[in-house]
Amino acid sequence: MRVLYVDDESDIREIAQLALELDPAMRVRTAATGAEAIALAESFAPDLVLLDVMMPEMDGVATLAQLRGHEVTRRTPVIFITARTQASEVLRFKCLGALAVIPKPFDPMRLAAQVRTLMESESPPPSA
């Protein structure tokens, strides 16, 4: 599974990448800005984008809108990773097209399993 992790904080990006790569099936690339994420997504073609909400210049919501405008990422699942987890905010993010919201601070030892569970819940069951 190709995962693109987007966050403006370098230490969080590094921790997330290490945590996700504990799952040998995950190939992870990171981006520090929304613009960098959009450019990287074109060549990396992620199966999932993990996206911080609060970033300078282009926040996560604007980045999601831009990703939806590109053929490669139009249907790519996006999970927001954010400290903004009030019920109204989570509902807003889901209405914008996010698959889910993982609260910050996240547990690095559980992050890969959380992502896998969320992705499996999004996938249709195999046909018999």
N, CA, C and O atoms as a MOPAC input file, in Angstrom:
PM7 MOZYME 1SCF
protein

 N      0.84700 1    -1.17300 1     0.00000 1
 C      0.00000 1     0.00000 1     0.00000 1
 C      0.89700 1     1.24300 1     0.00000 1
 O      1.76200 1     1.38900 1     0.86400 1
 N      0.69100 1     2.11900 1    -0.95600 1
 C      1.44600 1     3.37600 1    -1.03300 1
 C      0.71200 1     4.45200 1    -0.22700 1
 O     -0.44800 1     4.76200 1    -0.50000 1
 N      1.40700 1     5.01900 1     0.77300 1
 C      0.81700 1     6.01700 1     1.66200 1
 C      1.59400 1     7.31500 1     1.53500 1
 O      2.82300 1     7.32500 1     1.60400 1
 N      0.87000 1     8.40800 1     1.35000 1
 C      1.45700 1     9.74800 1     1.35100 1
 C      1.04300 1    10.42900 1     2.63500 1
 O     -0.14600 1    10.62800 1     2.88000 1
 N      2.03100 1    10.79400 1     3.47000 1
 C      1.77200 1    11.47500 1     4.74300 1
 C      2.16100 1    12.93800 1     4.59000 1
 O      3.29400 1    13.25100 1     4.22500 1
 N      1.20800 1    13.84200 1     4.87300 1
 C      1.42100 1    15.27400 1     4.66400 1
 C      1.27700 1    16.01400 1     5.98500 1
 O      0.21800 1    15.97700 1     6.61200 1
 N      2.34400 1    16.68500 1     6.40700 1
 C      2.33100 1    17.44400 1     7.66000 1
 C      3.45800 1    18.46300 1     7.59900 1
 O      4.54800 1    18.15500 1     7.11800 1
 N      3.20500 1    19.66800 1     8.08100 1
 C      4.22800 1    20.71100 1     8.03200 1
 C      5.27700 1    20.55900 1     9.13800 1
 O      6.30300 1    21.23700 1     9.10200 1
 N      5.04400 1    19.69400 1    10.10700 1
 C      6.00200 1    19.49800 1    11.20400 1
 C      6.89600 1    18.29900 1    10.89500 1
 O      6.42900 1    17.16200 1    10.82300 1
 N      8.19300 1    18.57300 1    10.71200 1
 C      9.12500 1    17.53600 1    10.27300 1
 C      9.24700 1    16.38300 1    11.25800 1
 O      9.37200 1    15.23300 1    10.83700 1
 N      9.21500 1    16.66100 1    12.57000 1
 C      9.34100 1    15.57800 1    13.54300 1
 C      8.13500 1    14.65000 1    13.49600 1
 O      8.28200 1    13.43800 1    13.65000 1
 N      6.95900 1    15.19600 1    13.28700 1
 C      5.75900 1    14.36600 1    13.19500 1
 C      5.79000 1    13.53700 1    11.91100 1
 O      5.41300 1    12.36500 1    11.91600 1
 N      6.24100 1    14.14800 1    10.81100 1
 C      6.37500 1    13.39200 1     9.54900 1
 C      7.30400 1    12.20100 1     9.73600 1
 O      7.00500 1    11.09400 1     9.29000 1
 N      8.42100 1    12.43300 1    10.39300 1
 C      9.40800 1    11.36700 1    10.58800 1
 C      8.85600 1    10.24700 1    11.46200 1
 O      9.02500 1     9.06900 1    11.14500 1
 N      8.19900 1    10.60800 1    12.55700 1
 C      7.60600 1     9.60400 1    13.44900 1
 C      6.53000 1     8.81100 1    12.71100 1
 O      6.46900 1     7.58600 1    12.81500 1
 N      5.68600 1     9.51900 1    11.96500 1
 C      4.60900 1     8.84500 1    11.22500 1
 C      5.18700 1     7.88300 1    10.18800 1
 O      4.70500 1     6.76000 1    10.04500 1
 N      6.20800 1     8.31800 1     9.47400 1
 C      6.80000 1     7.44200 1     8.46100 1
 C      7.37100 1     6.18200 1     9.10500 1
 O      7.12900 1     5.07400 1     8.62600 1
 N      8.12100 1     6.34900 1    10.18000 1
 C      8.68400 1     5.18600 1    10.88200 1
 C      7.57200 1     4.27100 1    11.39400 1
 O      7.66700 1     3.04800 1    11.28900 1
 N      6.51500 1     4.87400 1    11.95200 1
 C      5.41200 1     4.09100 1    12.51100 1
 C      4.68200 1     3.31300 1    11.42200 1
 O      4.36700 1     2.13600 1    11.60100 1
 N      4.41300 1     3.96400 1    10.30200 1
 C      3.69500 1     3.29400 1     9.21100 1
 C      4.53600 1     2.20100 1     8.58100 1
 O      4.01000 1     1.16100 1     8.18400 1
 N      5.83300 1     2.42600 1     8.48600 1
 C      6.70700 1     1.44500 1     7.86400 1
 C      6.97100 1     0.23200 1     8.75500 1
 O      7.66400 1    -0.69800 1     8.34100 1
 N      6.42300 1     0.23200 1     9.98200 1
 C      6.45000 1    -0.97700 1    10.79800 1
 C      5.62800 1    -2.07000 1    10.12100 1
 O      5.84800 1    -3.26100 1    10.34000 1
 N      4.67400 1    -1.63600 1     9.29300 1
 C      3.89500 1    -2.56600 1     8.48200 1
 C      4.66300 1    -2.75800 1     7.18200 1
 O      4.76400 1    -1.81900 1     6.39200 1
 N      5.20800 1    -3.95300 1     6.93500 1
 C      6.05300 1    -4.15000 1     5.75100 1
 C      5.31600 1    -3.95100 1     4.42500 1
 O      5.95500 1    -3.82200 1     3.38100 1
 N      3.99500 1    -3.92500 1     4.45200 1
 C      3.22800 1    -3.73600 1     3.21800 1
 C      3.06500 1    -2.25600 1     2.85800 1
 O      2.55300 1    -1.93100 1     1.78600 1
 N      3.49600 1    -1.36400 1     3.74700 1
 C      3.31000 1     0.06900 1     3.49100 1
 C      4.58100 1     0.71600 1     2.98500 1
 O      5.63700 1     0.62100 1     3.61000 1
 N      4.46300 1     1.38200 1     1.83300 1
 C      5.53200 1     2.22500 1     1.29200 1
 C      5.09300 1     3.65600 1     1.54000 1
 O      4.00800 1     4.05500 1     1.11600 1
 N      5.91900 1     4.42600 1     2.21800 1
 C      5.51600 1     5.75200 1     2.66900 1
 C      6.39100 1     6.82900 1     2.04800 1
 O      7.61500 1     6.70500 1     1.99600 1
 N      5.74700 1     7.88000 1     1.58200 1
 C      6.41700 1     9.10600 1     1.16000 1
 C      5.80700 1    10.22900 1     1.99100 1
 O      4.65600 1    10.14100 1     2.41800 1
 N      6.58000 1    11.27600 1     2.21500 1
 C      6.07000 1    12.38700 1     3.01000 1
 C      6.19200 1    13.69600 1     2.23800 1
 O      7.00400 1    13.83900 1     1.32400 1
 N      5.35400 1    14.64200 1     2.64300 1
 C      5.37400 1    15.98100 1     2.06800 1
 C      5.15500 1    16.98700 1     3.19300 1
 O      4.41500 1    16.72400 1     4.14000 1
 N      5.81400 1    18.15000 1     3.07600 1
 C      5.73300 1    19.17800 1     4.11500 1
 C      4.64400 1    20.21300 1     3.85100 1
 O      4.25000 1    20.94400 1     4.76000 1
 N      4.15900 1    20.27900 1     2.61900 1
 C      3.14300 1    21.27200 1     2.26200 1
 C      2.09100 1    20.63800 1     1.35800 1
 O      2.29500 1    19.57100 1     0.77900 1
 N      0.97100 1    21.32600 1     1.25900 1
 C     -0.06700 1    20.86100 1     0.35000 1
 C      0.41200 1    20.83400 1    -1.08600 1
 O      0.14600 1    19.87800 1    -1.81500 1
 N      1.11800 1    21.88100 1    -1.49700 1
 C      1.61500 1    21.94900 1    -2.87600 1
 C      2.59100 1    20.80300 1    -3.15600 1
 O      2.54800 1    20.19100 1    -4.22400 1
 N      3.46100 1    20.52200 1    -2.20100 1
 C      4.41300 1    19.41500 1    -2.36400 1
 C      3.66600 1    18.08500 1    -2.45000 1
 O      4.04500 1    17.20700 1    -3.22500 1
 N      2.60600 1    17.93700 1    -1.65700 1
 C      1.80900 1    16.71300 1    -1.66300 1
 C      1.14800 1    16.49600 1    -3.02100 1
 O      1.13600 1    15.37900 1    -3.53900 1
 N      0.60800 1    17.54900 1    -3.58500 1
 C     -0.06400 1    17.44100 1    -4.88000 1
 C      0.93100 1    17.03800 1    -5.96500 1
 O      0.63600 1    16.17800 1    -6.79400 1
 N      2.09300 1    17.65300 1    -5.95800 1
 C      3.12100 1    17.31000 1    -6.94600 1
 C      3.60000 1    15.87200 1    -6.76600 1
 O      3.75100 1    15.13900 1    -7.74300 1
 N      3.83700 1    15.47300 1    -5.53200 1
 C      4.31900 1    14.11500 1    -5.25400 1
 C      3.25500 1    13.07100 1    -5.58700 1
 O      3.57800 1    11.98600 1    -6.07100 1
 N      2.00600 1    13.39200 1    -5.33100 1
 C      0.91700 1    12.44800 1    -5.58100 1
 C      0.81200 1    12.08800 1    -7.06100 1
 O      0.44100 1    10.96400 1    -7.39900 1
 N      1.13100 1    13.01700 1    -7.92900 1
 C      1.05900 1    12.75100 1    -9.36400 1
 C      2.00100 1    11.61300 1    -9.76700 1
 O      1.63300 1    10.76200 1   -10.57600 1
 N      3.21100 1    11.59600 1    -9.20600 1
 C      4.17500 1    10.56200 1    -9.58200 1
 C      4.08600 1     9.32200 1    -8.68800 1
 O      4.32000 1     8.20700 1    -9.15500 1
 N      3.75300 1     9.50600 1    -7.41900 1
 C      3.72600 1     8.39200 1    -6.45900 1
 C      2.42100 1     7.59600 1    -6.54100 1
 O      2.40100 1     6.40700 1    -6.22600 1
 N      1.33500 1     8.24500 1    -6.96200 1
 C      0.00700 1     7.61500 1    -7.05900 1
 C     -0.33900 1     6.84100 1    -5.78200 1
 O     -0.44300 1     5.61400 1    -5.81100 1
 N     -0.51900 1     7.55500 1    -4.66000 1
 C     -0.76500 1     6.87100 1    -3.39500 1
 C     -2.10200 1     6.13200 1    -3.37100 1
 O     -3.05400 1     6.50800 1    -4.05600 1
 N     -2.14700 1     5.07700 1    -2.56800 1
 C     -3.39300 1     4.36200 1    -2.30500 1
 C     -4.16200 1     5.04800 1    -1.18700 1
 O     -5.35900 1     4.82200 1    -1.01000 1
 N     -3.45400 1     5.89400 1    -0.43000 1
 C     -4.04000 1     6.60200 1     0.70400 1
 C     -3.22500 1     7.86300 1     0.96200 1
 O     -2.00200 1     7.86500 1     0.82400 1
 N     -3.92600 1     8.94800 1     1.34200 1
 C     -3.25700 1    10.17700 1     1.77000 1
 C     -3.65200 1    10.43000 1     3.21500 1
 O     -4.83700 1    10.49300 1     3.54100 1
 N     -2.65500 1    10.57300 1     4.07700 1
 C     -2.85300 1    10.99400 1     5.46700 1
 C     -2.48200 1    12.46700 1     5.51300 1
 O     -1.36300 1    12.84800 1     5.16700 1
 N     -3.43100 1    13.29200 1     5.94400 1
 C     -3.31500 1    14.72700 1     5.72300 1
 C     -3.56600 1    15.52100 1     6.98800 1
 O     -4.62500 1    15.39900 1     7.60500 1
 N     -2.59600 1    16.33700 1     7.37700 1
 C     -2.76400 1    17.27000 1     8.48800 1
 C     -3.75100 1    18.34700 1     8.05500 1
 O     -3.79100 1    18.71000 1     6.87900 1
 N     -4.53700 1    18.85500 1     8.97800 1
 C     -5.50200 1    19.91000 1     8.64600 1
 C     -4.85300 1    21.28000 1     8.71700 1
 O     -4.98600 1    22.08200 1     7.79200 1
 N     -4.15200 1    21.55500 1     9.81200 1
 C     -3.62400 1    22.90000 1    10.04600 1
 C     -2.19800 1    23.02100 1     9.53000 1
 O     -1.24000 1    22.64800 1    10.20900 1
 N     -2.07400 1    23.55200 1     8.31200 1
 C     -0.77100 1    23.80300 1     7.70400 1
 C     -0.78700 1    25.21400 1     7.14100 1
 O     -1.84200 1    25.70200 1     6.73400 1
 N      0.37200 1    25.88500 1     7.11000 1
 C      0.42300 1    27.22700 1     6.53000 1
 C      0.24100 1    27.18700 1     5.01400 1
 O      0.41900 1    26.14300 1     4.38700 1
 N     -0.10500 1    28.30400 1     4.44700 1
 C     -0.29100 1    28.48800 1     3.00400 1
 C     -1.49400 1    27.71900 1     2.48100 1
 O     -2.52200 1    28.32900 1     2.18800 1
 N     -1.40100 1    26.40600 1     2.35500 1
 C     -2.52200 1    25.59100 1     1.88400 1
 C     -2.84400 1    24.57100 1     2.97400 1
 O     -2.07400 1    23.63900 1     3.20400 1
 N     -3.98900 1    24.75200 1     3.64600 1
 C     -4.32600 1    23.82900 1     4.72600 1
 C     -4.81100 1    22.49500 1     4.15600 1
 O     -4.90400 1    22.32600 1     2.94000 1
 N     -5.11500 1    21.56300 1     5.03900 1
 C     -5.51800 1    20.23800 1     4.60400 1
 C     -6.80000 1    20.22100 1     3.78700 1
 O     -6.92600 1    19.44300 1     2.84200 1
 N     -7.75300 1    21.07500 1     4.14800 1
 C     -9.01900 1    21.13300 1     3.41700 1
 C     -8.77100 1    21.59800 1     1.97700 1
 O     -9.31800 1    21.02400 1     1.03600 1
 N     -7.95400 1    22.62600 1     1.81100 1
 C     -7.63100 1    23.11300 1     0.45700 1
 C     -6.82800 1    22.07300 1    -0.31400 1
 O     -7.01200 1    21.91000 1    -1.52000 1
 N     -5.94600 1    21.37500 1     0.37500 1
 C     -5.15200 1    20.32000 1    -0.27100 1
 C     -6.06400 1    19.19700 1    -0.75600 1
 O     -5.89800 1    18.69400 1    -1.86700 1
 N     -7.02500 1    18.80600 1     0.07500 1
 C     -7.97500 1    17.76900 1    -0.31900 1
 C     -8.73500 1    18.20200 1    -1.58000 1
 O     -8.90700 1    17.41100 1    -2.50800 1
 N     -9.18100 1    19.44500 1    -1.60500 1
 C     -9.90500 1    19.94200 1    -2.78000 1
 C     -9.03500 1    19.86400 1    -4.03000 1
 O     -9.51500 1    19.48600 1    -5.09900 1
 N     -7.76700 1    20.21800 1    -3.90200 1
 C     -6.84300 1    20.15000 1    -5.04000 1
 C     -6.61300 1    18.69800 1    -5.47500 1
 O     -6.57700 1    18.40500 1    -6.67000 1
 N     -6.45900 1    17.79800 1    -4.51200 1
 C     -6.25900 1    16.38200 1    -4.83600 1
 C     -7.45500 1    15.82800 1    -5.61500 1
 O     -7.29000 1    15.02100 1    -6.52900 1
 N     -8.65000 1    16.26500 1    -5.24600 1
 C     -9.85900 1    15.79200 1    -5.92500 1
 C     -9.94000 1    16.30000 1    -7.36800 1
 O    -10.68100 1    15.74900 1    -8.18200 1
 N     -9.18800 1    17.33700 1    -7.67700 1
 C     -9.18400 1    17.88800 1    -9.02400 1
 C     -8.21300 1    17.22000 1    -9.97500 1
 O     -8.16200 1    17.57400 1   -11.15300 1
 N     -7.44400 1    16.26400 1    -9.49200 1
 C     -6.45800 1    15.56900 1   -10.32500 1
 C     -6.91200 1    14.13800 1   -10.58200 1
 O     -7.41300 1    13.46700 1    -9.68000 1
 N     -6.73700 1    13.68300 1   -11.79800 1
 C     -7.18900 1    12.34100 1   -12.17500 1
 C     -6.57200 1    11.25600 1   -11.30400 1
 O     -7.26500 1    10.32100 1   -10.90300 1
 N     -5.27600 1    11.36500 1   -11.00400 1
 C     -4.57600 1    10.32600 1   -10.24200 1
 C     -5.12600 1    10.19700 1    -8.82200 1
 O     -5.15600 1     9.09500 1    -8.27400 1
 N     -5.56000 1    11.30300 1    -8.22100 1
 C     -5.97500 1    11.29000 1    -6.81200 1
 C     -7.46500 1    11.57900 1    -6.61600 1
 O     -7.91500 1    11.76500 1    -5.48500 1
 N     -8.21200 1    11.61800 1    -7.67900 1
 C     -9.63800 1    11.96600 1    -7.58900 1
 C    -10.38100 1    11.06300 1    -6.60500 1
 O    -11.23000 1    11.53800 1    -5.85100 1
 N    -10.07000 1     9.76700 1    -6.60600 1
 C    -10.78300 1     8.82100 1    -5.74600 1
 C     -9.90100 1     8.23900 1    -4.62900 1
 O    -10.30900 1     7.30700 1    -3.93500 1
 N     -8.71700 1     8.78100 1    -4.46300 1
 C     -7.81400 1     8.28000 1    -3.41800 1
 C     -8.38400 1     8.59400 1    -2.03900 1
 O     -8.70800 1     9.74800 1    -1.75900 1
 N     -8.51100 1     7.59600 1    -1.17800 1
 C     -8.99700 1     7.86800 1     0.18100 1
 C     -8.04900 1     8.81700 1     0.92000 1
 O     -6.82600 1     8.72700 1     0.80200 1
 N     -8.65700 1     9.72700 1     1.68300 1
 C     -7.90600 1    10.67900 1     2.49700 1
 C     -8.37900 1    10.54800 1     3.93600 1
 O     -9.57700 1    10.53500 1     4.21800 1
 N     -7.41400 1    10.45200 1     4.83500 1
 C     -7.70000 1    10.45100 1     6.26600 1
 C     -7.01000 1    11.67200 1     6.84900 1
 O     -5.80300 1    11.85000 1     6.68800 1
 N     -7.78500 1    12.51300 1     7.52900 1
 C     -7.18200 1    13.66100 1     8.20000 1
 C     -6.57500 1    13.20200 1     9.51500 1
 O     -7.15700 1    12.39000 1    10.23400 1
 N     -5.40100 1    13.73300 1     9.81600 1
 C     -4.76300 1    13.52600 1    11.11400 1
 C     -4.64100 1    14.91400 1    11.73400 1
 O     -3.89000 1    15.76100 1    11.25000 1
 N     -5.39700 1    15.13300 1    12.82300 1
 C     -5.52600 1    16.48500 1    13.34600 1
 C     -5.90900 1    16.49500 1    14.82200 1
 O     -6.47100 1    15.53300 1    15.34600 1
 N     -5.59300 1    17.59800 1    15.46800 1
 C     -6.03300 1    17.80800 1    16.84500 1
 C     -7.47000 1    18.34100 1    16.85700 1
 O     -8.10600 1    18.39100 1    17.91000 1
 N     -7.97600 1    18.73600 1    15.69800 1
 C     -9.34100 1    19.27900 1    15.59100 1
 C    -10.32400 1    18.12000 1    15.46400 1
 O    -10.65400 1    17.68200 1    14.36200 1
 N    -10.78600 1    17.62900 1    16.62400 1
 C    -11.59600 1    16.41800 1    16.60700 1
 C    -12.95000 1    16.58100 1    17.28500 1
 O    -13.55300 1    15.58900 1    17.69500 1
 N    -13.43700 1    17.80700 1    17.41000 1
 C    -14.79200 1    17.97000 1    17.92500 1
 C    -15.75000 1    17.33600 1    16.92000 1
 O    -15.47000 1    17.30200 1    15.72200 1
 N    -16.86900 1    16.83800 1    17.40900 1
 C    -17.81600 1    16.11800 1    16.55100 1
 C    -18.20000 1    16.92900 1    15.31200 1
 O    -18.28800 1    16.37200 1    14.21800 1
 N    -18.42800 1    18.22000 1    15.46700 1
 C    -18.82200 1    19.04500 1    14.32000 1
 C    -17.69400 1    19.13700 1    13.28600 1
 O    -17.95000 1    19.15800 1    12.08200 1
 N    -16.45600 1    19.19000 1    13.76100 1
 C    -15.32600 1    19.24600 1    12.83700 1
 C    -15.14700 1    17.91600 1    12.10300 1
 O    -14.91900 1    17.90000 1    10.89400 1
 N    -15.24800 1    16.81700 1    12.82300 1
 C    -15.12200 1    15.50000 1    12.20900 1
 C    -16.20800 1    15.32100 1    11.15200 1
 O    -15.93300 1    14.82700 1    10.05800 1
 N    -17.44100 1    15.72100 1    11.47200 1
 C    -18.53800 1    15.62900 1    10.51500 1
 C    -18.24000 1    16.47800 1     9.27900 1
 O    -18.47800 1    16.04200 1     8.15300 1
 N    -17.72400 1    17.68000 1     9.48500 1
 C    -17.37800 1    18.55700 1     8.36000 1
 C    -16.32300 1    17.89600 1     7.47200 1
 O    -16.45700 1    17.90700 1     6.24800 1
 N    -15.28000 1    17.32300 1     8.06800 1
 C    -14.21700 1    16.69000 1     7.29800 1
 C    -14.76700 1    15.51100 1     6.48600 1
 O    -14.39000 1    15.31700 1     5.33000 1
 N    -15.65200 1    14.73200 1     7.09400 1
 C    -16.23900 1    13.60000 1     6.37900 1
 C    -17.14300 1    14.08500 1     5.24100 1
 O    -17.17300 1    13.48600 1     4.16600 1
 N    -17.87500 1    15.17100 1     5.48600 1
 C    -18.72300 1    15.73500 1     4.43100 1
 C    -17.88200 1    16.25600 1     3.26100 1
 O    -18.34600 1    16.27900 1     2.12100 1
 N    -16.66100 1    16.66700 1     3.54400 1
 C    -15.75900 1    17.13800 1     2.48700 1
 C    -15.13400 1    15.97100 1     1.71600 1
 O    -14.46600 1    16.17400 1     0.70200 1
 N    -15.35700 1    14.76000 1     2.20300 1
 C    -14.86400 1    13.59700 1     1.48100 1
 C    -13.79500 1    12.79600 1     2.19500 1
 O    -13.27400 1    11.83500 1     1.62900 1
 N    -13.45100 1    13.16200 1     3.42600 1
 C    -12.44800 1    12.38600 1     4.16500 1
 C    -13.04100 1    11.04400 1     4.58500 1
 O    -14.20600 1    10.96800 1     4.97700 1
 N    -12.25300 1    10.01300 1     4.50300 1
 C    -12.67300 1     8.68200 1     4.93900 1
 C    -12.85000 1     8.65000 1     6.45400 1
 O    -13.79300 1     8.04300 1     6.96200 1
 N    -11.93400 1     9.30800 1     7.17400 1
 C    -11.94500 1     9.27200 1     8.63400 1
 C    -11.04800 1    10.38100 1     9.17100 1
 O    -10.41000 1    11.11600 1     8.41800 1
 N    -11.02100 1    10.47400 1    10.49800 1
 C    -10.14300 1    11.41200 1    11.18900 1
 C     -9.41600 1    10.63800 1    12.28700 1
 O    -10.04300 1     9.97500 1    13.11300 1
 N     -8.08700 1    10.73200 1    12.28600 1
 C     -7.27100 1    10.15900 1    13.36000 1
 C     -6.81000 1    11.32300 1    14.22200 1
 O     -6.19100 1    12.26000 1    13.71800 1
 N     -7.10600 1    11.27400 1    15.52900 1
 C     -6.72900 1    12.39200 1    16.39900 1
 C     -5.22500 1    12.48600 1    16.63000 1
 O     -4.52000 1    11.48300 1    16.74600 1
 N     -4.76600 1    13.73100 1    16.69300 1
 C     -3.39100 1    14.02000 1    17.11400 1
 C     -3.44600 1    14.36100 1    18.59300 1
 O     -4.40600 1    14.99600 1    19.02800 1
 N     -2.47800 1    13.97500 1    19.36600 1
 C     -1.33800 1    13.16300 1    18.97100 1
 C     -1.77100 1    11.70900 1    18.75500 1
 O     -2.56200 1    11.16300 1    19.52500 1
 N     -1.24300 1    11.10200 1    17.70600 1
 C     -1.54800 1     9.70700 1    17.42600 1
 C     -0.56000 1     8.81700 1    18.16000 1
 O      0.51700 1     9.25700 1    18.56400 1
 N     -0.94600 1     7.55800 1    18.32400 1
 C     -0.08200 1     6.56600 1    18.96600 1
 C      0.75600 1     5.91000 1    17.86900 1
 O      0.21400 1     5.15700 1    17.06000 1
 N      2.07700 1     6.17900 1    17.82100 1
 C      2.89600 1     5.61800 1    16.75100 1
 C      2.84500 1     4.09500 1    16.67500 1
 O      2.95600 1     3.52800 1    15.58800 1
 N      2.68100 1     3.43800 1    17.80100 1
 C      2.67300 1     1.97500 1    17.80000 1
 C      1.36900 1     1.40900 1    17.23200 1
 O      1.30800 1     0.23200 1    16.87700 1
 N      0.34000 1     2.23000 1    17.14600 1
 C     -0.95700 1     1.77100 1    16.63800 1
 C     -1.30500 1     2.37100 1    15.27700 1
 O     -2.29100 1     1.96100 1    14.66400 1
 N     -0.52900 1     3.31800 1    14.79800 1
 C     -0.90700 1     4.07000 1    13.59200 1
 C     -1.10400 1     3.15800 1    12.37900 1
 O     -2.12200 1     3.27000 1    11.69800 1
 N     -0.17700 1     2.27700 1    12.09700 1
 C     -0.30200 1     1.40900 1    10.92300 1
 C     -1.54700 1     0.53300 1    11.01600 1
 O     -2.25000 1     0.34800 1    10.02300 1
 N     -1.82300 1    -0.00300 1    12.19300 1
 C     -3.01600 1    -0.83900 1    12.37600 1
 C     -4.28700 1    -0.01300 1    12.21100 1
 O     -5.25600 1    -0.48400 1    11.61500 1
 N     -4.29600 1     1.21300 1    12.73200 1
 C     -5.46100 1     2.08600 1    12.56000 1
 C     -5.72200 1     2.34900 1    11.08100 1
 O     -6.85700 1     2.25700 1    10.61500 1
 N     -4.67200 1     2.67300 1    10.35800 1
 C     -4.79500 1     2.96600 1     8.93500 1
 C     -5.31200 1     1.73900 1     8.18600 1
 O     -6.21700 1     1.85000 1     7.35900 1
 N     -4.74800 1     0.58900 1     8.47000 1
 C     -5.16600 1    -0.63700 1     7.79800 1
 C     -6.64800 1    -0.92000 1     8.08200 1
 O     -7.39700 1    -1.26200 1     7.16800 1
 N     -7.06900 1    -0.78100 1     9.33500 1
 C     -8.46900 1    -1.01800 1     9.70900 1
 C     -9.39600 1    -0.06100 1     8.97500 1
 O    -10.43800 1    -0.47400 1     8.46800 1
 N     -9.02700 1     1.20900 1     8.91300 1
 C     -9.86100 1     2.19600 1     8.22200 1
 C     -9.93900 1     1.90200 1     6.72800 1
 O    -11.00200 1     2.04000 1     6.12100 1
 N     -8.82500 1     1.50100 1     6.13600 1
 C     -8.81800 1     1.18300 1     4.71200 1
 C     -9.65200 1    -0.06900 1     4.42800 1
 O    -10.34700 1    -0.13500 1     3.41400 1
 N     -9.58100 1    -1.04800 1     5.31100 1
 C    -10.36100 1    -2.27400 1     5.10900 1
 C    -11.85000 1    -1.99600 1     5.25700 1
 O    -12.67000 1    -2.62100 1     4.58400 1
 N    -12.20400 1    -1.06000 1     6.13500 1
 C    -13.62600 1    -0.72000 1     6.29600 1
 C    -14.15900 1    -0.00400 1     5.07700 1
 O    -15.36400 1    -0.02100 1     4.82600 1
 N    -13.26700 1     0.63300 1     4.30400 1
 C    -13.67800 1     1.37100 1     3.11300 1
 C    -13.80100 1     0.45800 1     1.90400 1
 O    -14.57900 1     0.73700 1     0.99200 1
 N    -13.04500 1    -0.62200 1     1.88900 1
 C    -13.03000 1    -1.53500 1     0.74000 1
 C    -14.25700 1    -2.42600 1     0.75300 1
 O    -14.68500 1    -2.87300 1     1.81700 1
 N    -14.82500 1    -2.68900 1    -0.40700 1
 C    -15.95400 1    -3.62300 1    -0.44500 1
 C    -15.47900 1    -5.03400 1    -0.11700 1
 O    -14.33500 1    -5.39000 1    -0.39900 1
 N    -16.35700 1    -5.83400 1     0.47800 1
 C    -15.94600 1    -7.21800 1     0.79200 1
 C    -15.70500 1    -8.00400 1    -0.49900 1
 O    -16.32100 1    -7.71900 1    -1.52500 1
 N    -14.81000 1    -8.98800 1    -0.44600 1
 C    -14.55400 1    -9.78200 1    -1.65500 1
 C    -15.81300 1   -10.55100 1    -2.04500 1
 O    -16.56200 1   -11.01600 1    -1.18500 1
 N    -16.03400 1   -10.67800 1    -3.34000 1
 C    -17.21500 1   -11.40300 1    -3.79900 1
 C    -16.97600 1   -12.91100 1    -3.69200 1
 O    -15.86500 1   -13.40500 1    -3.88200 1
 N    -18.04100 1   -13.60500 1    -3.38700 1
 C    -17.94000 1   -15.06900 1    -3.18800 1
 C    -18.04200 1   -15.81100 1    -4.49000 1
 O    -17.97700 1   -17.04000 1    -4.50700 1

